[in-house]
Coordinates of C-alpha atoms and ligand atoms in Angstrom, one line a residue:
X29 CA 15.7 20.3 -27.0
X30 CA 15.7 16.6 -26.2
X31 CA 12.9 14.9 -27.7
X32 CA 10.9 12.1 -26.0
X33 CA 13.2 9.3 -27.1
X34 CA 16.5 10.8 -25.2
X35 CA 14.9 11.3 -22.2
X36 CA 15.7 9.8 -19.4
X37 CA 14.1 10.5 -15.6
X38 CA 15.9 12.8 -13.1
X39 CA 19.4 11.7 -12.3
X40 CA 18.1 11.4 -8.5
X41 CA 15.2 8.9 -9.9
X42 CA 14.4 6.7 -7.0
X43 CA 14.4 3.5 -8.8
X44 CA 13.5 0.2 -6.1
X45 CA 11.1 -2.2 -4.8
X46 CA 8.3 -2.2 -2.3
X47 CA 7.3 -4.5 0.7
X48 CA 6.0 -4.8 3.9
X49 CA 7.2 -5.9 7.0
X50 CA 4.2 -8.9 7.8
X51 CA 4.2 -10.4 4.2
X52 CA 7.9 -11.1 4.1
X53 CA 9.6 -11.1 8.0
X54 CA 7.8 -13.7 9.6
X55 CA 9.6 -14.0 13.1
X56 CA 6.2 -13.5 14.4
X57 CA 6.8 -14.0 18.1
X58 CA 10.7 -12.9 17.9
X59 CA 12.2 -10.7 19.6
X60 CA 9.0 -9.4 21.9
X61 CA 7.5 -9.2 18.6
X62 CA 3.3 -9.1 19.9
X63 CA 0.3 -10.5 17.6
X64 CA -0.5 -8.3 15.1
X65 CA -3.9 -8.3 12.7
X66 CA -1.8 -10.2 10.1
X67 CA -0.9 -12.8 12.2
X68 CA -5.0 -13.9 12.8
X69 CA -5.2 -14.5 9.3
X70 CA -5.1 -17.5 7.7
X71 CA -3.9 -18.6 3.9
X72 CA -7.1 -18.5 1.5
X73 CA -6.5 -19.3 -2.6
X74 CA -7.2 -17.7 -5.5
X75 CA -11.2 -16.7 -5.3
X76 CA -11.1 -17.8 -1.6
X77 CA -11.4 -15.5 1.3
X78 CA -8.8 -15.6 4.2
X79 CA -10.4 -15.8 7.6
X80 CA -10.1 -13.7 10.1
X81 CA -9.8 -15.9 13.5
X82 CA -10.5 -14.8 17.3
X83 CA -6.6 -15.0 18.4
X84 CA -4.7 -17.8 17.1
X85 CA -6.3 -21.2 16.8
X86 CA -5.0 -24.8 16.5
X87 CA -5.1 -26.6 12.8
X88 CA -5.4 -23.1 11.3
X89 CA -2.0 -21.8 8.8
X90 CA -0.9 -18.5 8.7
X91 CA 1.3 -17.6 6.6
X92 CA 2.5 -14.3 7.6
X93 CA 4.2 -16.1 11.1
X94 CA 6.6 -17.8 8.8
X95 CA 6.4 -15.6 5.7
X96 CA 9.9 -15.5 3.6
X97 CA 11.9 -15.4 7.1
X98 CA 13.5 -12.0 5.9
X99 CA 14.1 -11.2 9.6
X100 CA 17.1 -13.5 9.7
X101 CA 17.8 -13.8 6.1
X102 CA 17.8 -10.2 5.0
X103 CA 21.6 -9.2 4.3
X104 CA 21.4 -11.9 1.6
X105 CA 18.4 -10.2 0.3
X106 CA 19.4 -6.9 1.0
X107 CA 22.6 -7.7 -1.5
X108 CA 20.2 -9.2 -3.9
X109 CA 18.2 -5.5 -4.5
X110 CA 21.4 -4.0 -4.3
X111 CA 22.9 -6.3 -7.5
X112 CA 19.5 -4.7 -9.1
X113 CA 20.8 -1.4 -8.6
X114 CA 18.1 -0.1 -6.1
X115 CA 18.2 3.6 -5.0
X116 CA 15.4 2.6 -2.4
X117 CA 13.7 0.1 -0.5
X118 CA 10.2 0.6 0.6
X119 CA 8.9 -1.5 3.3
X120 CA 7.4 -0.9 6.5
X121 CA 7.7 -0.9 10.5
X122 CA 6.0 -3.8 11.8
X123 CA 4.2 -1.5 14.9
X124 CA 4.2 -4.8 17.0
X125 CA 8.4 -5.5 17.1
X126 CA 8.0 -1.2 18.6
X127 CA 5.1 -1.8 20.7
X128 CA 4.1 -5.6 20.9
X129 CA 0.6 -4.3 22.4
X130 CA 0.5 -0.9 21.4
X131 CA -0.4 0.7 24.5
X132 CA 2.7 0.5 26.3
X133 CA 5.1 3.5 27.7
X134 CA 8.1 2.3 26.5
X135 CA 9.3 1.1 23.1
X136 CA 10.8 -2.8 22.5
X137 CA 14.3 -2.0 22.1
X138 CA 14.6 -5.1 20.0
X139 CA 12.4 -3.7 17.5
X140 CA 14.1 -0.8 17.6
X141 CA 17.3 -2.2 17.0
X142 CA 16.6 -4.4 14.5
X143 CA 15.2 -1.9 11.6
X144 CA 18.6 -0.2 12.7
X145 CA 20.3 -3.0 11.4
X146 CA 18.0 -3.4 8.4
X147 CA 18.7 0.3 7.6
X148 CA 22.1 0.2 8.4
X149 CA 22.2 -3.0 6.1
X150 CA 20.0 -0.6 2.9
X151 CA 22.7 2.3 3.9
X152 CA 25.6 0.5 3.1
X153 CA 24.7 -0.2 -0.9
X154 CA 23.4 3.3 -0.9
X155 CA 19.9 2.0 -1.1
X156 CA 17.5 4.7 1.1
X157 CA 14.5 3.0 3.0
X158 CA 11.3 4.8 2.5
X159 CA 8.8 3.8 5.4
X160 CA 5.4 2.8 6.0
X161 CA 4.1 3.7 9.4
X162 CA 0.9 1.4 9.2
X163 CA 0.5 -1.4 6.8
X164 CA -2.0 -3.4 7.8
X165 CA -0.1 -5.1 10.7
X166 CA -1.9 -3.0 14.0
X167 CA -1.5 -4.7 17.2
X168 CA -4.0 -6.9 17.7
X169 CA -4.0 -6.0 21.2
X170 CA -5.7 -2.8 20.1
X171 CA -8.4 -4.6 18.0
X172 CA -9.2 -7.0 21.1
X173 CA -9.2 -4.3 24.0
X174 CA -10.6 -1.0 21.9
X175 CA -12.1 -2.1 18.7
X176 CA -9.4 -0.5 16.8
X177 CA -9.9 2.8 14.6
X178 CA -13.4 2.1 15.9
X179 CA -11.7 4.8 19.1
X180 CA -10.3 7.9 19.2
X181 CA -7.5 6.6 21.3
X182 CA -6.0 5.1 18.3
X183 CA -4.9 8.3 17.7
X184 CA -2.8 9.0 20.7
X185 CA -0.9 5.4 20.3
X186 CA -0.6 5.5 16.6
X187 CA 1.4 9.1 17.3
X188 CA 3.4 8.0 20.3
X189 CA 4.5 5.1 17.9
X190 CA 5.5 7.5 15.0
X191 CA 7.3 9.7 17.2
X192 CA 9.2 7.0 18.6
X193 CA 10.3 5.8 15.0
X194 CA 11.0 9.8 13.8
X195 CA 13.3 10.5 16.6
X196 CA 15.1 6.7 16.2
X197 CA 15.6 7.0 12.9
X198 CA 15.9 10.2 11.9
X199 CA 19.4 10.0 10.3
X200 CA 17.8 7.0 8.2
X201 CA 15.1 8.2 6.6
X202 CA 13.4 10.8 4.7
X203 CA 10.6 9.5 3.3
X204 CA 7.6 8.2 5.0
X205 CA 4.1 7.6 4.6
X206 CA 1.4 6.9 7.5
X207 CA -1.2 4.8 6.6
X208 CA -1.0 2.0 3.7
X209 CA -3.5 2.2 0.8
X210 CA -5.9 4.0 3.3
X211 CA -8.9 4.1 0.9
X212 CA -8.9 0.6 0.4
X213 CA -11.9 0.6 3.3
X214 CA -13.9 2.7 0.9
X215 CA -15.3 -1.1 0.1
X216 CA -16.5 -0.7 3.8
X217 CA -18.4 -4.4 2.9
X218 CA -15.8 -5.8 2.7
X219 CA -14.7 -7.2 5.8
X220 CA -11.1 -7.8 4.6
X221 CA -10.7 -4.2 4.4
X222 CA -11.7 -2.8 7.2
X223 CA -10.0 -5.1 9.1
X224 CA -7.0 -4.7 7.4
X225 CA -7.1 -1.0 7.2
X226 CA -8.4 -0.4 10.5
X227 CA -8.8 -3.3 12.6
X228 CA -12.6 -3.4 13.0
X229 CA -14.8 -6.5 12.6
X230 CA -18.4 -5.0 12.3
X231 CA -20.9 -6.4 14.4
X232 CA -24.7 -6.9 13.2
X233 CA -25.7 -4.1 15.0
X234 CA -23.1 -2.0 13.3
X235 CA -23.2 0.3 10.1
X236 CA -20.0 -0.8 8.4
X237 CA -20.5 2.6 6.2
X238 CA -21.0 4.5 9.2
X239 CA -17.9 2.9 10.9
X240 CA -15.3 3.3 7.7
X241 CA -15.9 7.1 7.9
X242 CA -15.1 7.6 11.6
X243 CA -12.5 5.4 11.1
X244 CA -10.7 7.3 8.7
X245 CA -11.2 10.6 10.0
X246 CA -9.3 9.3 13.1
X247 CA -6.7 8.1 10.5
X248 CA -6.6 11.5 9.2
X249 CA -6.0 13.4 12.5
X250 CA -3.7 11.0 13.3
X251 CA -2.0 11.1 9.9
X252 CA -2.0 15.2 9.8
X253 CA -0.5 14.9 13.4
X254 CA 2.6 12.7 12.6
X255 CA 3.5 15.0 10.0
X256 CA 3.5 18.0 12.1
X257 CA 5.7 15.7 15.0
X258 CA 8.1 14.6 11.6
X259 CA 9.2 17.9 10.8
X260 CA 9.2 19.4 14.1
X261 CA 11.8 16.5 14.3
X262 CA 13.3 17.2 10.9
X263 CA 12.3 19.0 8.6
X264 CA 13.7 17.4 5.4
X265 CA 11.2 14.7 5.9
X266 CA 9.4 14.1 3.6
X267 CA 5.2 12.3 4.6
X268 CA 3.1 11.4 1.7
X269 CA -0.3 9.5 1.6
X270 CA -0.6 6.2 0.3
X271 CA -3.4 5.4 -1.7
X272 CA -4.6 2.6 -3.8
X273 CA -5.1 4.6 -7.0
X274 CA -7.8 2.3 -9.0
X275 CA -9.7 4.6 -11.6
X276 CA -12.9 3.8 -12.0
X277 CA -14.5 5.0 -15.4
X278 CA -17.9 5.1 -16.3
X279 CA -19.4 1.7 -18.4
X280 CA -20.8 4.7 -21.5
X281 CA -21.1 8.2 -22.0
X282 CA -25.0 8.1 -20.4
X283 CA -25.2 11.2 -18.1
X284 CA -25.8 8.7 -14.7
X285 CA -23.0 6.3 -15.5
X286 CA -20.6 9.9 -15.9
X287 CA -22.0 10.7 -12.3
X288 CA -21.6 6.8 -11.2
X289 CA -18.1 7.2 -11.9
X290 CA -17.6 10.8 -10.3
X291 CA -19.2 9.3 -7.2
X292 CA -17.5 6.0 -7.2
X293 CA -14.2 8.4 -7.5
X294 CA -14.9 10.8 -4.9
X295 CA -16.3 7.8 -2.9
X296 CA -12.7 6.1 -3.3
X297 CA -10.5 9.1 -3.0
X298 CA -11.5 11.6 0.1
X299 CA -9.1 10.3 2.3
X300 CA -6.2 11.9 -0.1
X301 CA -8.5 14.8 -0.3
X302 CA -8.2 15.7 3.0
X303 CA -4.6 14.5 3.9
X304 CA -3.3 16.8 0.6
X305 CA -6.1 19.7 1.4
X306 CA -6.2 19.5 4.8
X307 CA -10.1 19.6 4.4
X308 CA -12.8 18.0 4.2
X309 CA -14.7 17.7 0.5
X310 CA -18.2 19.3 0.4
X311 CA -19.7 16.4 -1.1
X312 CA -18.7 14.7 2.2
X313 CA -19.8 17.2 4.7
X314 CA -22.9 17.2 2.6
X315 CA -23.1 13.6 2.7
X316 CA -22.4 13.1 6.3
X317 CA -25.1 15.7 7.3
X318 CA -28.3 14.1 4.9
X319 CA -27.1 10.9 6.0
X320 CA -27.5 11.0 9.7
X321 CA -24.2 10.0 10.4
X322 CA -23.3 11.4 13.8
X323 CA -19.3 11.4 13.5
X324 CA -17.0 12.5 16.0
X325 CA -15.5 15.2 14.3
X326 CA -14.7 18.0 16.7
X327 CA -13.3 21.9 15.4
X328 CA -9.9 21.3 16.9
X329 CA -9.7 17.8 14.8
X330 CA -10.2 20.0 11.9
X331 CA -7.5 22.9 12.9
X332 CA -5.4 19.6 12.8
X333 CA -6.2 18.5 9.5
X334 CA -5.0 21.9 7.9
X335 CA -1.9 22.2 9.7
X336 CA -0.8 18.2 8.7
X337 CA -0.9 18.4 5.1
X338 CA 1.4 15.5 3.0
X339 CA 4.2 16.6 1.4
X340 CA 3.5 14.3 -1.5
X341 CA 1.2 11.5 -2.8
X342 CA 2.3 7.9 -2.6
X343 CA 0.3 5.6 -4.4
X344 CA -0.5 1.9 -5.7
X345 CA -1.3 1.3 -8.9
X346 CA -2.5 -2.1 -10.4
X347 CA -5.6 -1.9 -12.6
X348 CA -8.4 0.2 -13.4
X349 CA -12.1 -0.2 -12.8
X350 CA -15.6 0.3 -14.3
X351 CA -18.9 1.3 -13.2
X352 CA -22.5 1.8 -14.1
X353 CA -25.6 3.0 -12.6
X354 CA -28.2 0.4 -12.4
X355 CA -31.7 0.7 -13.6
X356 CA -33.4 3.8 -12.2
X357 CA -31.0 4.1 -9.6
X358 CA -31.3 7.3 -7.4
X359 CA -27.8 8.5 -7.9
X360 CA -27.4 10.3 -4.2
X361 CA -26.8 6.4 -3.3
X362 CA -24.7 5.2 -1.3
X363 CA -21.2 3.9 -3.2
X364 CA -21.3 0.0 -2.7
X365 CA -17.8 -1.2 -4.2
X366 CA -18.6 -5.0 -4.2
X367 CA -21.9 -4.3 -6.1
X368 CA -21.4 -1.7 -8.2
X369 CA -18.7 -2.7 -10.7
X370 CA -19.0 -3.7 -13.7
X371 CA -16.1 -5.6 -16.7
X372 CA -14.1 -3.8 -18.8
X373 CA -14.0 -5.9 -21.6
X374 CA -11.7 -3.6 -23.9
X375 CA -8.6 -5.1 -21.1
X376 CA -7.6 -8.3 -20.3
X377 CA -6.9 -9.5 -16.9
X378 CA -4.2 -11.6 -14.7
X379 CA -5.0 -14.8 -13.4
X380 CA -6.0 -13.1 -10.2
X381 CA -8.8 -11.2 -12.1
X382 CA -6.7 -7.9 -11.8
X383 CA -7.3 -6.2 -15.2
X384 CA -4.1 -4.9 -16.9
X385 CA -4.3 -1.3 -18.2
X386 CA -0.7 0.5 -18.3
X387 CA -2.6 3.7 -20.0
X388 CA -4.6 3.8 -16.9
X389 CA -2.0 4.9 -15.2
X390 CA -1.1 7.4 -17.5
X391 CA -4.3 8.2 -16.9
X392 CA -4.0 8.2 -12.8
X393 CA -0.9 10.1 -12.7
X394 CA -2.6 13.1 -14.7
X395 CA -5.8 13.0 -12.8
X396 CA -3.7 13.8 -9.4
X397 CA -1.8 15.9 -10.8
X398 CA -4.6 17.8 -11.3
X399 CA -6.3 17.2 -8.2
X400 CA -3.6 17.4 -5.7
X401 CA -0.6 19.6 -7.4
X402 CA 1.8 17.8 -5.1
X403 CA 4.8 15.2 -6.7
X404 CA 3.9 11.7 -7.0
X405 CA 5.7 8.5 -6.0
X406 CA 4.5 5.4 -7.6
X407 CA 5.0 2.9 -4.4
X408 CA 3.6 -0.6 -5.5
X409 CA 2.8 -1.7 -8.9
X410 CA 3.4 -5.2 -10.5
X411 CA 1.4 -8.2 -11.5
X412 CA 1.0 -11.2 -9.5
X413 CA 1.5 -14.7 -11.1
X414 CA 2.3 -17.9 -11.0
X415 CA 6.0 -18.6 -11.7
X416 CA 8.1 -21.9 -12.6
X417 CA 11.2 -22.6 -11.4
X418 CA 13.4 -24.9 -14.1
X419 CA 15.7 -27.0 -12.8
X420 CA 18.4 -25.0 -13.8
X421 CA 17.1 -22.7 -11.2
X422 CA 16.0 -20.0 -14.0
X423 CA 12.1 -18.5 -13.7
X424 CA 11.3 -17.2 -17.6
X425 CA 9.2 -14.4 -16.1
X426 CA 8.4 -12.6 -19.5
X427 CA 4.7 -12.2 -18.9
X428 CA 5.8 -9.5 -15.8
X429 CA 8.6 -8.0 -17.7
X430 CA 6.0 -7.0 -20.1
X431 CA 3.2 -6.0 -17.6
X432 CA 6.1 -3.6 -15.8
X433 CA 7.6 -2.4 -18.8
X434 CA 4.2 -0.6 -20.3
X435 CA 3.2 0.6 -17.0
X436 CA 7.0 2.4 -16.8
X437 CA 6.6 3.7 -20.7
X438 CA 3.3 5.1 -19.7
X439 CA 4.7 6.7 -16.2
X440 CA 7.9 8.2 -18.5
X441 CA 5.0 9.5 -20.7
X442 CA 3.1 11.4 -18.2
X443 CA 6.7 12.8 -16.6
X444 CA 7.7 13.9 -20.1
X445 CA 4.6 15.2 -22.0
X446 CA 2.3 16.1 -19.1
X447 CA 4.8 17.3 -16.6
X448 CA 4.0 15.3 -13.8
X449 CA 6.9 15.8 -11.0
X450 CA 7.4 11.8 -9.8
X451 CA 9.8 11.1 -7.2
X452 CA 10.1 7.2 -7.8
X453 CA 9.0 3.7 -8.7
X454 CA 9.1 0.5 -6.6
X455 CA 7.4 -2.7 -7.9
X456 CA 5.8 -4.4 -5.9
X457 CA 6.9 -7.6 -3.8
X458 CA 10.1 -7.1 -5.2
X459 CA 11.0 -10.3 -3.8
X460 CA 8.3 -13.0 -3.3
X461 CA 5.9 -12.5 -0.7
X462 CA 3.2 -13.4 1.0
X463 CA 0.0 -12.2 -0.8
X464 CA -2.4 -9.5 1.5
X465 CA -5.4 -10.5 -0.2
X466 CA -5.2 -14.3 -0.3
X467 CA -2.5 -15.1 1.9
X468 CA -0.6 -17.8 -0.7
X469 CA 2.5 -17.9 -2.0
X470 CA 1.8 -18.8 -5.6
X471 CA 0.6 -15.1 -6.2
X472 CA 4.2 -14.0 -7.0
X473 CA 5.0 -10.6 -7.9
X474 CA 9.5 -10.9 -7.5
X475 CA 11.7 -9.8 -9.6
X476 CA 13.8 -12.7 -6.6
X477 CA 11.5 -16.1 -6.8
X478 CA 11.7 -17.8 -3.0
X479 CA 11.4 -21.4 -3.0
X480 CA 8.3 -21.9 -1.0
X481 CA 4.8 -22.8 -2.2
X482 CA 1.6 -23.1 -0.6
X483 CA 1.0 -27.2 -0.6
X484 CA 3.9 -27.0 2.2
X485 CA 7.1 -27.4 0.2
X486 CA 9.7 -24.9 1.6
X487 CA 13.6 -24.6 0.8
X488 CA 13.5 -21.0 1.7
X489 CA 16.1 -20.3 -1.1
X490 CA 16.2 -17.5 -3.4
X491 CA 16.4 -17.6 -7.4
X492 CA 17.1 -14.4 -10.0
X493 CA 14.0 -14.3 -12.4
X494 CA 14.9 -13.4 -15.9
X495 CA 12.9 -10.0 -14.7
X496 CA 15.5 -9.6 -12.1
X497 CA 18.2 -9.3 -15.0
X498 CA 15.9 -6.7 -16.9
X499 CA 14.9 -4.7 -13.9
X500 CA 18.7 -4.1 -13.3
X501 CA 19.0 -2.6 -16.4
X502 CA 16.3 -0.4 -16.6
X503 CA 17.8 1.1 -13.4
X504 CA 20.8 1.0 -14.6
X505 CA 20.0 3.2 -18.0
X506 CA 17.3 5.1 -15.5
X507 CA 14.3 3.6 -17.4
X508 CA 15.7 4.4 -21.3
X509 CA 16.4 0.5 -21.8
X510 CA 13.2 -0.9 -21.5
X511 CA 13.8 -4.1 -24.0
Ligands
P53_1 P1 -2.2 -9.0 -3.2 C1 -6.4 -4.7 -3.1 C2 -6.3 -4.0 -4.3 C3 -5.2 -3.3 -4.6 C4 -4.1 -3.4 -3.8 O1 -2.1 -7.4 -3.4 C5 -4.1 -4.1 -2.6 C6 -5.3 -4.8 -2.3 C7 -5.4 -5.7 -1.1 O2 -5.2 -7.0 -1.4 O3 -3.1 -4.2 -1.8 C8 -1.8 -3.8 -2.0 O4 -1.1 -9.3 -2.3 C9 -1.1 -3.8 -0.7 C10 -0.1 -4.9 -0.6 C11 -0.5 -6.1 -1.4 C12 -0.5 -5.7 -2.9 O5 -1.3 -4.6 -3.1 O6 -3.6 -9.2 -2.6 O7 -0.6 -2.6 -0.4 O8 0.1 -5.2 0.8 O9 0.3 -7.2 -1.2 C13 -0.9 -6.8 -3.8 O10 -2.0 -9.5 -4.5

């Protein structure tokens, strides 16, 4: 038998990089591209908030109209994944460049045909594109004229868009996922994510709680119905969740921090519960009858549910978490993500804050495995920092070479000693990017450093970290050479 330091990952490992379409296309308004929720956001900094403006507004930047100009520069990028070695390339379908408003009939044919090129252009090196359907670019048209997931309708135009994109691409793609890191509005007080996620700004008279959990049951229906549409379509495709996967451990062994931490988890992670079970979790239905909460939730919603279950579980995975139960709190609370965590102060952290734990995800990948039973695909992982470019044109990026190369010793260790069936790995921003959370450019994440910071200097040109080199042959020895 081979022992742990032979092994390699499947021979079909799908080795790559992730993206998404508004944090690297810019093109904004090309092509009958229409506003989307990205583009009313402008650049914050490190510790500062983006805002969120009403439509486009003068002396505002936004980075995401410009971003890395993939849209016209992205055989030249395309070839630079490729020199990696990439098996696949995630990104996503920006829904505007399909339908610019979201409501219409009839599809943009110049959407269309330009993620034919870009596929045609992944095809060619033998790189597969594995899709997201909605990452955090809605058209804003749907935000201004229905509230967004705030309405059921979402769920009749989020569908009609998926099928269009099924049918289109059908000889393209195989694997897909609906909705990017859909738990992230579990911090429902956070107005960054429920914007993001779902395209709702809560009003005062408004219970963001109360509004995150219709929300994502919409998201679910909708969800559960695009995979039944994919594989009446085809049924090789493949539709996983996406999820951010952030465990949250509890601060000491004391009983309530224990059932902090079981809440704060179940709190965090119902949304894969019911894409992967195609139910709801009692807690929830429990929870959503003591609290009042009124949902729209009808019996045929929840026939839907059970017959759209995800083929697999995609998921981000950055850091871990901790939390703990304040003084003589009443533990059927309410889960209050901005208040309720607490440092880990056995990890340190990136610049960002983020703290770095590679066993965590050992520890993730086991804990759905055990939950869900389904194969995993680890979609986004990586560490953003701040890069120098020598003159030589060089970045020594050794600081992320070592932040990816324990998280992939930890992932090989849960494939090989706890059996966990993982489809693939794509870093993210595999190529600088423009951040989600803060909008700059200086929270880098490449393995490709683009020339373009956030005082306004902007050659647009691309440069090979010293990761890029080490990435290629990781793939290339399929994750034995990790040095
Ligand atoms: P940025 C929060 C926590 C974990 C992942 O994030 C998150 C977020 C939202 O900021 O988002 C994912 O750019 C997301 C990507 C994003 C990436 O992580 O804030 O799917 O769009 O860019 C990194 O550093």
């Amino acid at each position: 038998m081979e022992n742990y330091n032979q092994f390699s990952l499947p021979k079909d490992f799908l080795w790559g990089g992730a993206v998404a379409a508004h944090q690297l296309e810019g093109a904004w308004n090309v092509g009958n591209k229409g506003l989307s929720i990205a583009d009313v956001m402008t650049q914050g900094a490190n510790g500062v908030e983006r805002k969120i403006t009403d439509g486009i507004q003068k002396g505002e930047i936004y980075p995401n109209h410009e971003a890395i100009d993939f849209y016209h520069r992205y055989p030249d990028d395309i070839k630079l994944l490729a020199e990696m070695g990439f098996k696949c390339f995630r990104t996503s379908i920006a829904w505007t460049r399909i339908f610019p408003l979201g409501d219409e009939d009839q599809p943009n044919e110049e959407g269309l045909q330009f993620y034919d090129d870009l596929f045609d252009e992944c095809l060619k090196y033998g790189i597969q594109p594995v899709i997201t359907l909605s990452h955090f670019e809605m058209p804003y048209h749907l935000v201004e004229a229905y509230g967004g997931w705030r309405s059921r309708k979402m769920i009749g135009f989020f569908t009609k868009f998926a099928r269009v994109v099924f049918q289109r691409y059908v000889d393209k793609v195989k694997y897909w996922m609906t909705f990017n890191e859909i738990n992230n509005q579990a911090n429902f007080d956070a107005r960054f994510s429920l914007f993001t996620n779902s395209g709702i700004l809560t009003r005062k008279d408004e219970d963001p709680e109360r509004l995150m959990y219709q929300a994502g049951h919409y998201e679910a229906v909708a969800s559960a119905l695009a995979v039944q549409i994919a594989h009446q379509i085809n049924s090789e495709f493949q539709i996983g969740a996406m999820i951010a996967m952030i465990p949250i451990y509890p601060a000491t062994p004391k009983p309530d921090d224990v059932l902090k931490s079981e809440r704060a988890m179940q709190s965090r992670y119902w949304f894969a519960d019911v894409q992967v079970n195609g139910r709801y979790p009692d807690w929830l239905t429990a929870y959503e009858r003591n609290q009042n909460l009124g949902l729209d939730i009808t019996l045929a919603d929840l026939d839907v549910l059970k017959a759209g279950k995800v083929d697999y579980l995609g998921f981000s995975y950055y850091m871990s978490a901790v939390t703990a139960a304040h003084k003589d709190e009443n533990l059927d609370y309410k889960y209050r993500e901005n208040q309720d965590l607490v440092p880990n102060t056995y990890l340190e952290s990136s610049d960002w804050g983020w703290p770095i734990d590679p066993e965590g995800l050992r520890y993730a990948m086991n804990w759905l495995n055990d939950r869900y039973h389904l194969p995993q695909f680890i979609v986004e992982n990586g560490l953003g920092a701040v890069d120098h470019l020598e003159k030589d044109g060089s970045v020594h990026d050794q600081y992320r070479i070592s932040y990816l190369r324990d998280h992939i010793e930890q992932m090989k260790r849960a494939v090989y000693y706890d059996g966990v069936d993982l489809i693939g790995y794509t870093p993210w921003g595999c190529i600088d990017l423009v951040s989600a959370g803060t909008g700059e450019m200086d929270k880098r994440y490449g393995l490709v450093y683009v020339d373009k910071d956030d005082q306004g200097h902007a050659s647009l040109k691309r440069y090979k970290k010293d990761s890029f080199y080490w990435y290629a042959k990781v793939i290339e020895s399929n994750g034995s050479d990790l040095n």
